[in-house]
mmCIF file with all atom_site columns, C-alpha atoms in Angstrom:
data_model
loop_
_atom_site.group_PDB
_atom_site.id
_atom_site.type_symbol
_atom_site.label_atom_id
_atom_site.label_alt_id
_atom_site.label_comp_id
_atom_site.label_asym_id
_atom_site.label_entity_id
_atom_site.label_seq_id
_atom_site.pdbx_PDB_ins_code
_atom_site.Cartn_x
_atom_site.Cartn_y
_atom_site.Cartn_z
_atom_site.occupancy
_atom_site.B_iso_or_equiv
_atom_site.pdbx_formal_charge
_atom_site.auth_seq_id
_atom_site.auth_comp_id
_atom_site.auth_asym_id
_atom_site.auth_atom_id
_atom_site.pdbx_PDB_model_num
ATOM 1  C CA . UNK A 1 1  ? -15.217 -11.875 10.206  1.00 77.00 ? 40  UNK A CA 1
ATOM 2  C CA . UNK A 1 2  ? -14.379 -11.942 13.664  1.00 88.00 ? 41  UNK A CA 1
ATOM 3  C CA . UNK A 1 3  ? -14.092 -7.956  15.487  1.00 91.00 ? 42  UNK A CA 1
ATOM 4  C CA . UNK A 1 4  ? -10.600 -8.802  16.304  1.00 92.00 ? 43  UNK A CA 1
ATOM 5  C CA . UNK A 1 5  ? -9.962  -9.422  12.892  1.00 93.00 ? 44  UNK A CA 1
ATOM 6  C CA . UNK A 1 6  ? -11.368 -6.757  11.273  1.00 93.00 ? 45  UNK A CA 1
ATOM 7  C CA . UNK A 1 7  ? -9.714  -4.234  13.930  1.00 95.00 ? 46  UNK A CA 1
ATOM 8  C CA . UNK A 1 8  ? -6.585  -5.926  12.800  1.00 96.00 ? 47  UNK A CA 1
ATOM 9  C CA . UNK A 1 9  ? -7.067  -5.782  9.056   1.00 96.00 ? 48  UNK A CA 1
ATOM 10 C CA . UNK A 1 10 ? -7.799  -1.727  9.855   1.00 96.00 ? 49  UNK A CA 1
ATOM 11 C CA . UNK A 1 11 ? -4.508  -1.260  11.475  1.00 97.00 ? 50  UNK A CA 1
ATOM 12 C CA . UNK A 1 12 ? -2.742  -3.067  8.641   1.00 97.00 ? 51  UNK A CA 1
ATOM 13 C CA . UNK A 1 13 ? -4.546  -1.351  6.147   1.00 97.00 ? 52  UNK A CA 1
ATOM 14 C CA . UNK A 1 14 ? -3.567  2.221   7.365   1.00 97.00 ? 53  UNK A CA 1
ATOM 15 C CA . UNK A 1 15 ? 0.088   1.285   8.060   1.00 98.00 ? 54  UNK A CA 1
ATOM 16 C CA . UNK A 1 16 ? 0.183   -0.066  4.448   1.00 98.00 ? 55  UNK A CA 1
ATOM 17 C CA . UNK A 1 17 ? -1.296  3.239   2.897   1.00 98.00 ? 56  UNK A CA 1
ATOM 18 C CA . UNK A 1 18 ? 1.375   5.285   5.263   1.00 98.00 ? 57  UNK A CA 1
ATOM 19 C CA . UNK A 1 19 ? 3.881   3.607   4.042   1.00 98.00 ? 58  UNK A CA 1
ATOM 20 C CA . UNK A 1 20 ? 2.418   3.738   0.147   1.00 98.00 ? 59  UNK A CA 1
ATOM 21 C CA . UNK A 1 21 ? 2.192   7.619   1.129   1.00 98.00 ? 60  UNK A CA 1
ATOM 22 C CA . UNK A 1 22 ? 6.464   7.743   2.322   1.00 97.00 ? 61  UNK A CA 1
ATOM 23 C CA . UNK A 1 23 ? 7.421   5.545   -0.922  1.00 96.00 ? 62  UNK A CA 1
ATOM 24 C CA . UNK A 1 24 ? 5.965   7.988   -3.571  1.00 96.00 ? 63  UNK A CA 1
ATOM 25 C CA . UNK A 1 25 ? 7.426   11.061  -1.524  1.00 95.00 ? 64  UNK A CA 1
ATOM 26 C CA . UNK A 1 26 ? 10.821  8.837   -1.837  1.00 92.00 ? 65  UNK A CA 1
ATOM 27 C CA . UNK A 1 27 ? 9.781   8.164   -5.554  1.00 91.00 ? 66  UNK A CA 1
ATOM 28 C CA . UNK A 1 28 ? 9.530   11.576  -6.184  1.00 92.00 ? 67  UNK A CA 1
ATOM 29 C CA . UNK A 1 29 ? 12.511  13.076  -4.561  1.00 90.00 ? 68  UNK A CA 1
ATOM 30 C CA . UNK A 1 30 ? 14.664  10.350  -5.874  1.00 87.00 ? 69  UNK A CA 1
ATOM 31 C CA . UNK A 1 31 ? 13.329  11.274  -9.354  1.00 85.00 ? 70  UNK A CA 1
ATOM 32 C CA . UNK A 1 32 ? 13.716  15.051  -8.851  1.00 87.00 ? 71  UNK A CA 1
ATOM 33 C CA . UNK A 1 33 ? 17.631  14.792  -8.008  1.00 83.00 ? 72  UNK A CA 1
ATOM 34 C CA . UNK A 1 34 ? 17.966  13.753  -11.286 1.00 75.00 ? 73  UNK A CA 1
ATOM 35 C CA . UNK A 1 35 ? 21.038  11.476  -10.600 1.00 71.00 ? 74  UNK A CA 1
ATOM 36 C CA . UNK A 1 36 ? 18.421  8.749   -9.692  1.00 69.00 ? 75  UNK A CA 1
ATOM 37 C CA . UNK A 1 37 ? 19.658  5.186   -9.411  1.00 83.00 ? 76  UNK A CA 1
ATOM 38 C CA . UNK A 1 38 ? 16.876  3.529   -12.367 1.00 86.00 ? 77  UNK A CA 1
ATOM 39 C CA . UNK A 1 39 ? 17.507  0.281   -10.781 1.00 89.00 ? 78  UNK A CA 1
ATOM 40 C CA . UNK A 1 40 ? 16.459  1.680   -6.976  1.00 89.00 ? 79  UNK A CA 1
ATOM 41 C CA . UNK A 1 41 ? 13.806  3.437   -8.192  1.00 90.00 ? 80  UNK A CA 1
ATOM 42 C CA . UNK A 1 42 ? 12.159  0.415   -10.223 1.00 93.00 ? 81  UNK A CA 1
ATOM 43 C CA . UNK A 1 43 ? 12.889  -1.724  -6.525  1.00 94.00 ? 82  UNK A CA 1
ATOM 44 C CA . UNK A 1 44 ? 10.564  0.933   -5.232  1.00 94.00 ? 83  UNK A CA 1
ATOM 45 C CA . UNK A 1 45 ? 8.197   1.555   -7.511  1.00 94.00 ? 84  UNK A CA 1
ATOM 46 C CA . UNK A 1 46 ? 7.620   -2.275  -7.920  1.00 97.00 ? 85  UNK A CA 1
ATOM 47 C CA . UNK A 1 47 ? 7.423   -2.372  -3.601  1.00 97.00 ? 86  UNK A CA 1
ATOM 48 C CA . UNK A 1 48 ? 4.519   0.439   -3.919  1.00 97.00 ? 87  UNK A CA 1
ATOM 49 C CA . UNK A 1 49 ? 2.593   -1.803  -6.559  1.00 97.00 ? 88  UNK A CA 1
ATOM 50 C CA . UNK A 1 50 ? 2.599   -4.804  -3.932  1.00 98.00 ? 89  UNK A CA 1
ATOM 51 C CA . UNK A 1 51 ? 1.725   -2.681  -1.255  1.00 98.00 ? 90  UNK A CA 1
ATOM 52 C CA . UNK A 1 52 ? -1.415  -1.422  -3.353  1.00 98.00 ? 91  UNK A CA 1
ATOM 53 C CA . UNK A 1 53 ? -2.222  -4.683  -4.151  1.00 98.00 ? 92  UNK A CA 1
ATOM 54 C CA . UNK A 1 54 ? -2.089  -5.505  -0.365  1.00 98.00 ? 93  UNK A CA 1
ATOM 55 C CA . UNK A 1 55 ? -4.920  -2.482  0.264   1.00 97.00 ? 94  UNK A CA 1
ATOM 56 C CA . UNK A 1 56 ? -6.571  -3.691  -2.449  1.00 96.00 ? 95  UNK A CA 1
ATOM 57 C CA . UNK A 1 57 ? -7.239  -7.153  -0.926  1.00 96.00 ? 96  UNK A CA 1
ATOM 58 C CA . UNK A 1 58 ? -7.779  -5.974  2.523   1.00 96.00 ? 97  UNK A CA 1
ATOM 59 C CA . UNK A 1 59 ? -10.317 -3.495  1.690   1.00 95.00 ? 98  UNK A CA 1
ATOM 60 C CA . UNK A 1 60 ? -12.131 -6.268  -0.676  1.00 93.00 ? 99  UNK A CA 1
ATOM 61 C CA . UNK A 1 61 ? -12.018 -8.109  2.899   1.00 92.00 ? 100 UNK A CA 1
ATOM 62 C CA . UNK A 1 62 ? -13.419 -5.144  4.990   1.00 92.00 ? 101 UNK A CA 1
ATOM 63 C CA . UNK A 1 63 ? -15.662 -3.525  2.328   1.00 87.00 ? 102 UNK A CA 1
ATOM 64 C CA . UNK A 1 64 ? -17.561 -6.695  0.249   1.00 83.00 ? 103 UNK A CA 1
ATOM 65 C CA . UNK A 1 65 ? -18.897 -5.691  -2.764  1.00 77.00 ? 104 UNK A CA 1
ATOM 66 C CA . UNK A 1 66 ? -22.881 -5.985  -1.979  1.00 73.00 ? 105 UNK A CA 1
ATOM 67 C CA . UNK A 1 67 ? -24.653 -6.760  -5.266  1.00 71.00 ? 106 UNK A CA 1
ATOM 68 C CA . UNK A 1 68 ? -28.340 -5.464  -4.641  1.00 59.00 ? 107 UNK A CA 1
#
């Protein structure tokens, strides 16, 4: 993996777990008002799952698995 790439993969990777971070707060104050849409808060829920799949694959990329 190319420095460029990896510095670019980095950058991704912490946007992605900033905006994980912002969609549980919004999660969680949605919830808490109690008059929470179910069908806006399953949108977002299921938008956090693909985003932590998304860190999942880009740390696999940055941080192999090194059998010893």
């Amino acid at each position: 993996m190319s420095e460029a790439n990896e510095k670019a993969l980095r950058v991704e990777l912490a946007q992605l777990r900033q905006e994980h971070r912002d969609l549980d707060m919004a999660v969680q104050a949605l919830a808490a008002t109690g008059s929470a849409d179910a069908l806006q808060l399953q949108r977002l829920k299921k938008k956090k799952l693909m985003i932590r799949d998304r860190i999942a694959a880009i740390e696999d990329q940055l941080f192999p698995d090194i059998i010893a």
